[in-house]
CSV table of C-alpha atoms and ligand atoms in Angstrom, one decimal:
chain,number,residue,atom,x,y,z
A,1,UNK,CA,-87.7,-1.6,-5.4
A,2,UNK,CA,-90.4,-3.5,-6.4
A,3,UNK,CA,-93.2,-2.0,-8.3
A,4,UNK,CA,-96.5,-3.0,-10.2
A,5,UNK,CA,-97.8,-1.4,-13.2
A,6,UNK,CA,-99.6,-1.8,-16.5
A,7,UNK,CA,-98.2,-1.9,-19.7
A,8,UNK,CA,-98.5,-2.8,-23.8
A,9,UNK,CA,-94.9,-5.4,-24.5
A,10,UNK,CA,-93.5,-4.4,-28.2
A,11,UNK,CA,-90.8,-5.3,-28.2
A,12,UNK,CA,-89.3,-9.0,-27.4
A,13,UNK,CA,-86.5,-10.9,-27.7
A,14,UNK,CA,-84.3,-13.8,-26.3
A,15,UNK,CA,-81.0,-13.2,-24.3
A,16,UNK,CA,-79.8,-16.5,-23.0
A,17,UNK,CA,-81.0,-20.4,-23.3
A,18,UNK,CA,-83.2,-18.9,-19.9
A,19,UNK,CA,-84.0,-15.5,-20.8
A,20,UNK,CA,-86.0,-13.4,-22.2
A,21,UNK,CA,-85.3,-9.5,-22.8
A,22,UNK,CA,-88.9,-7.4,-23.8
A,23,UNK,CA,-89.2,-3.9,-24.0
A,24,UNK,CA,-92.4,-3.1,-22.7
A,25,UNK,CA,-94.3,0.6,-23.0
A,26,UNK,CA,-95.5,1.1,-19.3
A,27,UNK,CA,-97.9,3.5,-17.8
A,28,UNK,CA,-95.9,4.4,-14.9
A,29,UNK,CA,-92.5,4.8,-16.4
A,30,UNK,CA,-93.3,4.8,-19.9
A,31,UNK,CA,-90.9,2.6,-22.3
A,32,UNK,CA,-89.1,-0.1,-20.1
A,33,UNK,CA,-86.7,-2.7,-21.2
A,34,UNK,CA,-86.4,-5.8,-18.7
A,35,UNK,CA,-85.2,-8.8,-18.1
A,36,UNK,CA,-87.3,-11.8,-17.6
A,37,UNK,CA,-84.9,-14.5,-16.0
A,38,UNK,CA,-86.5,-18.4,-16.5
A,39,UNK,CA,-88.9,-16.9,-19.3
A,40,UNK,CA,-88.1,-19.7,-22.0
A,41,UNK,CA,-87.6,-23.0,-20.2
A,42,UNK,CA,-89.8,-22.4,-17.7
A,43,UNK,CA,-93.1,-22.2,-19.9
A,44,UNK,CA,-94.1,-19.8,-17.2
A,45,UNK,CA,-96.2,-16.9,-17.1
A,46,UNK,CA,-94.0,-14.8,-18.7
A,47,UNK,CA,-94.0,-17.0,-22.1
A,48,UNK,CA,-97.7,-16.3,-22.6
A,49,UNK,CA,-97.5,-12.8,-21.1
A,50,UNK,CA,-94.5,-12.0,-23.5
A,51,UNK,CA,-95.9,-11.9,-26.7
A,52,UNK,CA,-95.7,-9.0,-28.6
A,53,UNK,CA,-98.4,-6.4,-28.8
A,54,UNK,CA,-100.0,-8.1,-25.3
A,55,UNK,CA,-101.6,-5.7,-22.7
A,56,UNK,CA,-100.0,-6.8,-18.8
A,57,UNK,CA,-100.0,-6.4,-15.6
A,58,UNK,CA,-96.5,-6.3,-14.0
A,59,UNK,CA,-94.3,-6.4,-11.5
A,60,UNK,CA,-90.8,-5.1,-11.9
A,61,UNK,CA,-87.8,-4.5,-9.7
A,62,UNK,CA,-86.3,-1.2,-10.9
A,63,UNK,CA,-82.6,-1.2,-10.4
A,64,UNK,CA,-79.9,1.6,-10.4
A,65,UNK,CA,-80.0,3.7,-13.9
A,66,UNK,CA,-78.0,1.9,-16.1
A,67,UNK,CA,-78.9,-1.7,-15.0
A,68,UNK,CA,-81.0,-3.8,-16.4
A,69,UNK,CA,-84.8,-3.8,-14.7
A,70,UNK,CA,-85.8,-7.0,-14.0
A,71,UNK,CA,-89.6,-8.5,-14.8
A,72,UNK,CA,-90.4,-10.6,-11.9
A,73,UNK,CA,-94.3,-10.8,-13.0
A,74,UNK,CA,-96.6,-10.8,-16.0
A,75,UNK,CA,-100.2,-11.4,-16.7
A,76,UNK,CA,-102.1,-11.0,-19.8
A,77,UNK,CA,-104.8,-8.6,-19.5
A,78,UNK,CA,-106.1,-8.4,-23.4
A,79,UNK,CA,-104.5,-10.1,-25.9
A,80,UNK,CA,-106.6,-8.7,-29.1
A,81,UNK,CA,-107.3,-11.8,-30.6
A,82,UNK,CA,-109.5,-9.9,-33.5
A,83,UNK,CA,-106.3,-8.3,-34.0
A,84,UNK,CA,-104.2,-11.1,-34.8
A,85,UNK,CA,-106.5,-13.2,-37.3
A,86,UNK,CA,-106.4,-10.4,-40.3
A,87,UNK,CA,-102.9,-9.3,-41.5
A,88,UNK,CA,-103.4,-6.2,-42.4
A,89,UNK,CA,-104.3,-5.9,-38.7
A,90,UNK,CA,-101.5,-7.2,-37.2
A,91,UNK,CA,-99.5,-4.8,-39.2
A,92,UNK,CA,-100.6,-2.1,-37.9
A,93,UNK,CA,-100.5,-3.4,-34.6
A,94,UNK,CA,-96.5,-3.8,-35.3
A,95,UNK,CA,-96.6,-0.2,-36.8
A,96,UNK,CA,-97.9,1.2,-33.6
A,97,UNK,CA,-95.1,-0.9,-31.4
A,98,UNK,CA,-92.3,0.1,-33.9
A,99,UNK,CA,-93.9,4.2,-33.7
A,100,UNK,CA,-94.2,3.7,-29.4
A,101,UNK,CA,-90.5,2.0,-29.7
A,102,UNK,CA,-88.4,4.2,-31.9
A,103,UNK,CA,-90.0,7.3,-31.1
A,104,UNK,CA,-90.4,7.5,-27.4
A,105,UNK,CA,-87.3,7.9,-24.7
A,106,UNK,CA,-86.8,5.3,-21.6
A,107,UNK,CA,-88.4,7.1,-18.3
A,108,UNK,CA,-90.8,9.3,-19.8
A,109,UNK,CA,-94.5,8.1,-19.5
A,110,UNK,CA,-97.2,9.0,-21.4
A,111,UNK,CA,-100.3,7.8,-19.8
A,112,UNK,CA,-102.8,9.1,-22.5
A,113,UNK,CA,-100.8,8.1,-25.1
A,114,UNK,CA,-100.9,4.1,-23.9
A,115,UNK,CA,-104.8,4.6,-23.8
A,116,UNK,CA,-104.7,5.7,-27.4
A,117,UNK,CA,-102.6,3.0,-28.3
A,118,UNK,CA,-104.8,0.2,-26.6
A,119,UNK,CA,-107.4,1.7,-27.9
A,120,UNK,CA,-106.3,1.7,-31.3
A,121,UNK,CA,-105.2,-2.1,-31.0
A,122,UNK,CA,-108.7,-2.9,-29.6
A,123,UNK,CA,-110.4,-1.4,-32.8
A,124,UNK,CA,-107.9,-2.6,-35.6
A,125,UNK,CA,-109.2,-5.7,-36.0
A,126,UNK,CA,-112.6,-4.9,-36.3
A,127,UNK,CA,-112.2,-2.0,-38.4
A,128,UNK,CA,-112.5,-3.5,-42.2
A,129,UNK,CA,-111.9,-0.7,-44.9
A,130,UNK,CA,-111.5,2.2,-42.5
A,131,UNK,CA,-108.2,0.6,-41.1
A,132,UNK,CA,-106.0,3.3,-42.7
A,133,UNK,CA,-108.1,6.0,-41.0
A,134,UNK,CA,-108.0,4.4,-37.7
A,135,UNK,CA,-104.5,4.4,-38.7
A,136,UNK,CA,-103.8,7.7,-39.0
A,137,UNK,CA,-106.3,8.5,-36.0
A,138,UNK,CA,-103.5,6.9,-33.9
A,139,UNK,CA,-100.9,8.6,-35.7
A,140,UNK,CA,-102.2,12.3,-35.0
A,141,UNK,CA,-103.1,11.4,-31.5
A,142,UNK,CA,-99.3,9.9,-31.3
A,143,UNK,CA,-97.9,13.5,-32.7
A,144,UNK,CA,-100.8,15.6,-30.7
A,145,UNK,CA,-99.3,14.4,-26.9
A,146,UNK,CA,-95.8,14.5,-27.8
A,147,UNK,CA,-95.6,17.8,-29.2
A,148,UNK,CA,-95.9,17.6,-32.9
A,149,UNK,CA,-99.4,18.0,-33.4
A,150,UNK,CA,-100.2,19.8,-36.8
A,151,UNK,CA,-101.2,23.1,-37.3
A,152,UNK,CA,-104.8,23.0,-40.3
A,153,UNK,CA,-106.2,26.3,-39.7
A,154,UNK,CA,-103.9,29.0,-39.6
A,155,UNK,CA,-100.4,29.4,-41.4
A,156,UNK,CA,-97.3,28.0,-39.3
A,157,UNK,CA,-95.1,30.7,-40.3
A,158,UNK,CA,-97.0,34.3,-39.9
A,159,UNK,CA,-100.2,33.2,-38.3
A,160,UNK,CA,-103.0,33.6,-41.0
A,161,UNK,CA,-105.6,32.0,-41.2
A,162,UNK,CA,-106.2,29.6,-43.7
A,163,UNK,CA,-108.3,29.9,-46.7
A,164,UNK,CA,-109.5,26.7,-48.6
A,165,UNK,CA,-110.6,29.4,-51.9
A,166,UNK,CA,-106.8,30.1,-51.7
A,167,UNK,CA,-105.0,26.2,-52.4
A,168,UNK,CA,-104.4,24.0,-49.3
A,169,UNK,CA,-100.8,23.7,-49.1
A,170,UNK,CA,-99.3,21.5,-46.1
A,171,UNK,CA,-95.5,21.1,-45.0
A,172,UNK,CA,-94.5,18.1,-43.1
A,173,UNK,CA,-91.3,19.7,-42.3
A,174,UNK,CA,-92.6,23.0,-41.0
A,175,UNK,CA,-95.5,20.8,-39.2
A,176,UNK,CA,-98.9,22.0,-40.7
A,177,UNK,CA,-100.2,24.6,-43.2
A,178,UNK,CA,-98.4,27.4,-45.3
A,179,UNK,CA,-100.7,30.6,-46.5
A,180,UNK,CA,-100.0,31.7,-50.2
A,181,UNK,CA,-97.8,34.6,-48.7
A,182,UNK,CA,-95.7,32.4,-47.3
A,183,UNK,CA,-95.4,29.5,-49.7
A,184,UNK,CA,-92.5,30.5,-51.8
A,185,UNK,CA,-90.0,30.5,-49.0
A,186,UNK,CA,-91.1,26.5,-48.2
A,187,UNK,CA,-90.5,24.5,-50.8
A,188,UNK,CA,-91.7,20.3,-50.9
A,189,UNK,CA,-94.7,20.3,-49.3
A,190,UNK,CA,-98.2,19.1,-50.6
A,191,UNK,CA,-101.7,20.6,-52.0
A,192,UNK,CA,-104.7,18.9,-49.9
A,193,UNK,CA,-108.1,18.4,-51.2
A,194,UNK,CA,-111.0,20.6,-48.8
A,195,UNK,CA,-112.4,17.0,-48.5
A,196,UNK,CA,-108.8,15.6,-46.7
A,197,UNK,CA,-107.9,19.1,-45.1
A,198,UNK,CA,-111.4,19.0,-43.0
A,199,UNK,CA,-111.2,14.9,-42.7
A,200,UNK,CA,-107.7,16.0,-40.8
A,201,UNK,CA,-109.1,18.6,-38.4
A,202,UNK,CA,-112.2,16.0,-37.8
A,203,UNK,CA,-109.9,13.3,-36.4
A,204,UNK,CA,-107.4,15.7,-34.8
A,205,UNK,CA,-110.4,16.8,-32.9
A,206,UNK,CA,-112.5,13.8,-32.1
A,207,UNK,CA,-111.2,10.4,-31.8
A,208,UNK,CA,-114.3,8.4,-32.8
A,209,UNK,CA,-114.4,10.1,-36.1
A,210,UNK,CA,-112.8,7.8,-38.1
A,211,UNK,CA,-115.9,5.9,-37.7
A,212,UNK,CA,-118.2,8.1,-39.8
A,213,UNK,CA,-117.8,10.2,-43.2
A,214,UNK,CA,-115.7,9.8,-45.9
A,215,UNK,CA,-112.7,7.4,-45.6
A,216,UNK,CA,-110.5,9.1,-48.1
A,217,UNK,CA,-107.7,7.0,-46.0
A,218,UNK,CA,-105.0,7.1,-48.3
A,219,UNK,CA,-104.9,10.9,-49.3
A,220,UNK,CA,-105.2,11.3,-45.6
A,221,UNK,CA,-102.4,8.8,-44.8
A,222,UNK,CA,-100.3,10.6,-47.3
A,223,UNK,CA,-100.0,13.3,-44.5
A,224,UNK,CA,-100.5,11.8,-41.6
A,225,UNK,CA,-97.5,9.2,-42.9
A,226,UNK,CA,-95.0,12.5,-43.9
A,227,UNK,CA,-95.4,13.9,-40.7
A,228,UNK,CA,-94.8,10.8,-38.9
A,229,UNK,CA,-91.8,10.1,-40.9
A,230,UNK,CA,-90.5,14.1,-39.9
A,231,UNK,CA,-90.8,13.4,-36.4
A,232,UNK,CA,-89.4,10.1,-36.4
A,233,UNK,CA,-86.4,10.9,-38.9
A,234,UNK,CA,-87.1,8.2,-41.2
A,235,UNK,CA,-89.8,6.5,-42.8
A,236,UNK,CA,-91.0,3.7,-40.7
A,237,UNK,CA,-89.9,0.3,-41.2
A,238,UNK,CA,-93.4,-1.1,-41.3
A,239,UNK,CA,-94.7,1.3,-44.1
A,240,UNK,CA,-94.1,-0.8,-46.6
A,241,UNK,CA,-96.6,-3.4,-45.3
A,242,UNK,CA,-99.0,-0.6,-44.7
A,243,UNK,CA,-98.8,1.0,-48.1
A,244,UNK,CA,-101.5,-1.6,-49.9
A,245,UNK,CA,-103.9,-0.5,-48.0
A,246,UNK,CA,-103.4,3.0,-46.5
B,301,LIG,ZN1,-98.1,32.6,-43.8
């Protein structure tokens, strides 16, 4: 069946002398992988469209599960150019395909989340020394609409609420804040700053608001980073290129 949708392409790669293979993240039917017969020695469409972290239009025919889809159309829709001419940039870009990629199952769409990601790509370029935080913006959106978002203001194991006078103490592993009561049973966590613990709930709650206020990005990456990496399993392959300026 033949079927048109929208879709961010992170993932590419060649399977023959005539094909391409891309996994690309779709609105309809979230994370796709196809097959895009002719794609190299045609110089058609599909070699501009296929480019990694490009925004398309296309048109696949989905087959039986287990087969391979097949990519019978793509157009480029954005490209991010901004994106692509700074480094640190890109690497992000390739940070949010490898979080979309390895994090996500075939089949299962997530229509706000693509909008958060193209949004994201449309600002990384452009967002000089508040990268990190537009960053980690992304990366609590990300956790927010699959599930994982993490808990500031009241304790994650008995329900208090938290008290800054008291020590800030946040647990990647139990997925937000431990009160003092509770802090001796949950062991390698991390004490926040007030200035970090607020900057947290500030983006959690309002995606522009990594454009204002203190950066503070790499305190605030420290967690946002640890929580990725519980929910993920691992620490992201592209971290390392992220670290200098997180
Ligand atoms: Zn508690």
């Amino acid at each position: 069946m033949m079927q048109r949708t929208q879709g961010l392409v992170i993932r590419v790669s060649d399977w023959s002398e005539t094909s391409r293979l891309a996994t690309i993240w779709t609105r309809d039917f979230g994370k796709l992988r196809v097959l895009a017969k002719g794609g190299r020695r045609l110089k058609s469409n599909f070699e501009i469209a296929l480019d990694l972290l490009n925004w398309c239009s296309i048109v696949v025919i989905r087959k039986s599960p287990g087969a391979m889809d097949l990519l019978i159309e793509a157009q480029v829709l954005e490209g991010f150019p901004e994106l692509r001419r700074q480094l640190p940039a890109l690497y992000a870009g390739y940070y949010l395909a490898e979080l979309l990629g390895e994090g996500t199952m075939d089949d299962d769409p997530h229509p706000n989340l693509l909008d958060e990601a193209v949004g994201a790509l449309r600002d990384f370029g452009g967002a000089g020394e508040r990268l990190g935080l537009r960053v980690a913006s992304f990366e609590l959106a990300l956790l927010s609409e699959l599930g994982y978002r993490p808990r500031l203001t009241h304790c994650v194991d008995c329900g208090r609420s938290i008290k800054p006078g008291e020590g800030l103490y946040y647990h990647p592993v139990a997925g937000g804040m431990i009160c003092p009561g509770c802090r001796e049973r949950r062991r390698g966590g991390m004490f926040l700053n007030g200035v970090v613990w607020h900057r947290l709930q500030e983006l959690l709650a309002n995606p522009t608001a990594w454009r204002s206020g203190p950066t503070e990005s790499r305190a605030v990456r420290v967690v946002t980073e640890s929580a990725i990496t519980h929910w993920l399993g691992r620490r992201p392959r592209l971290s390392p290129y992220l670290s200098s300026w997180r």
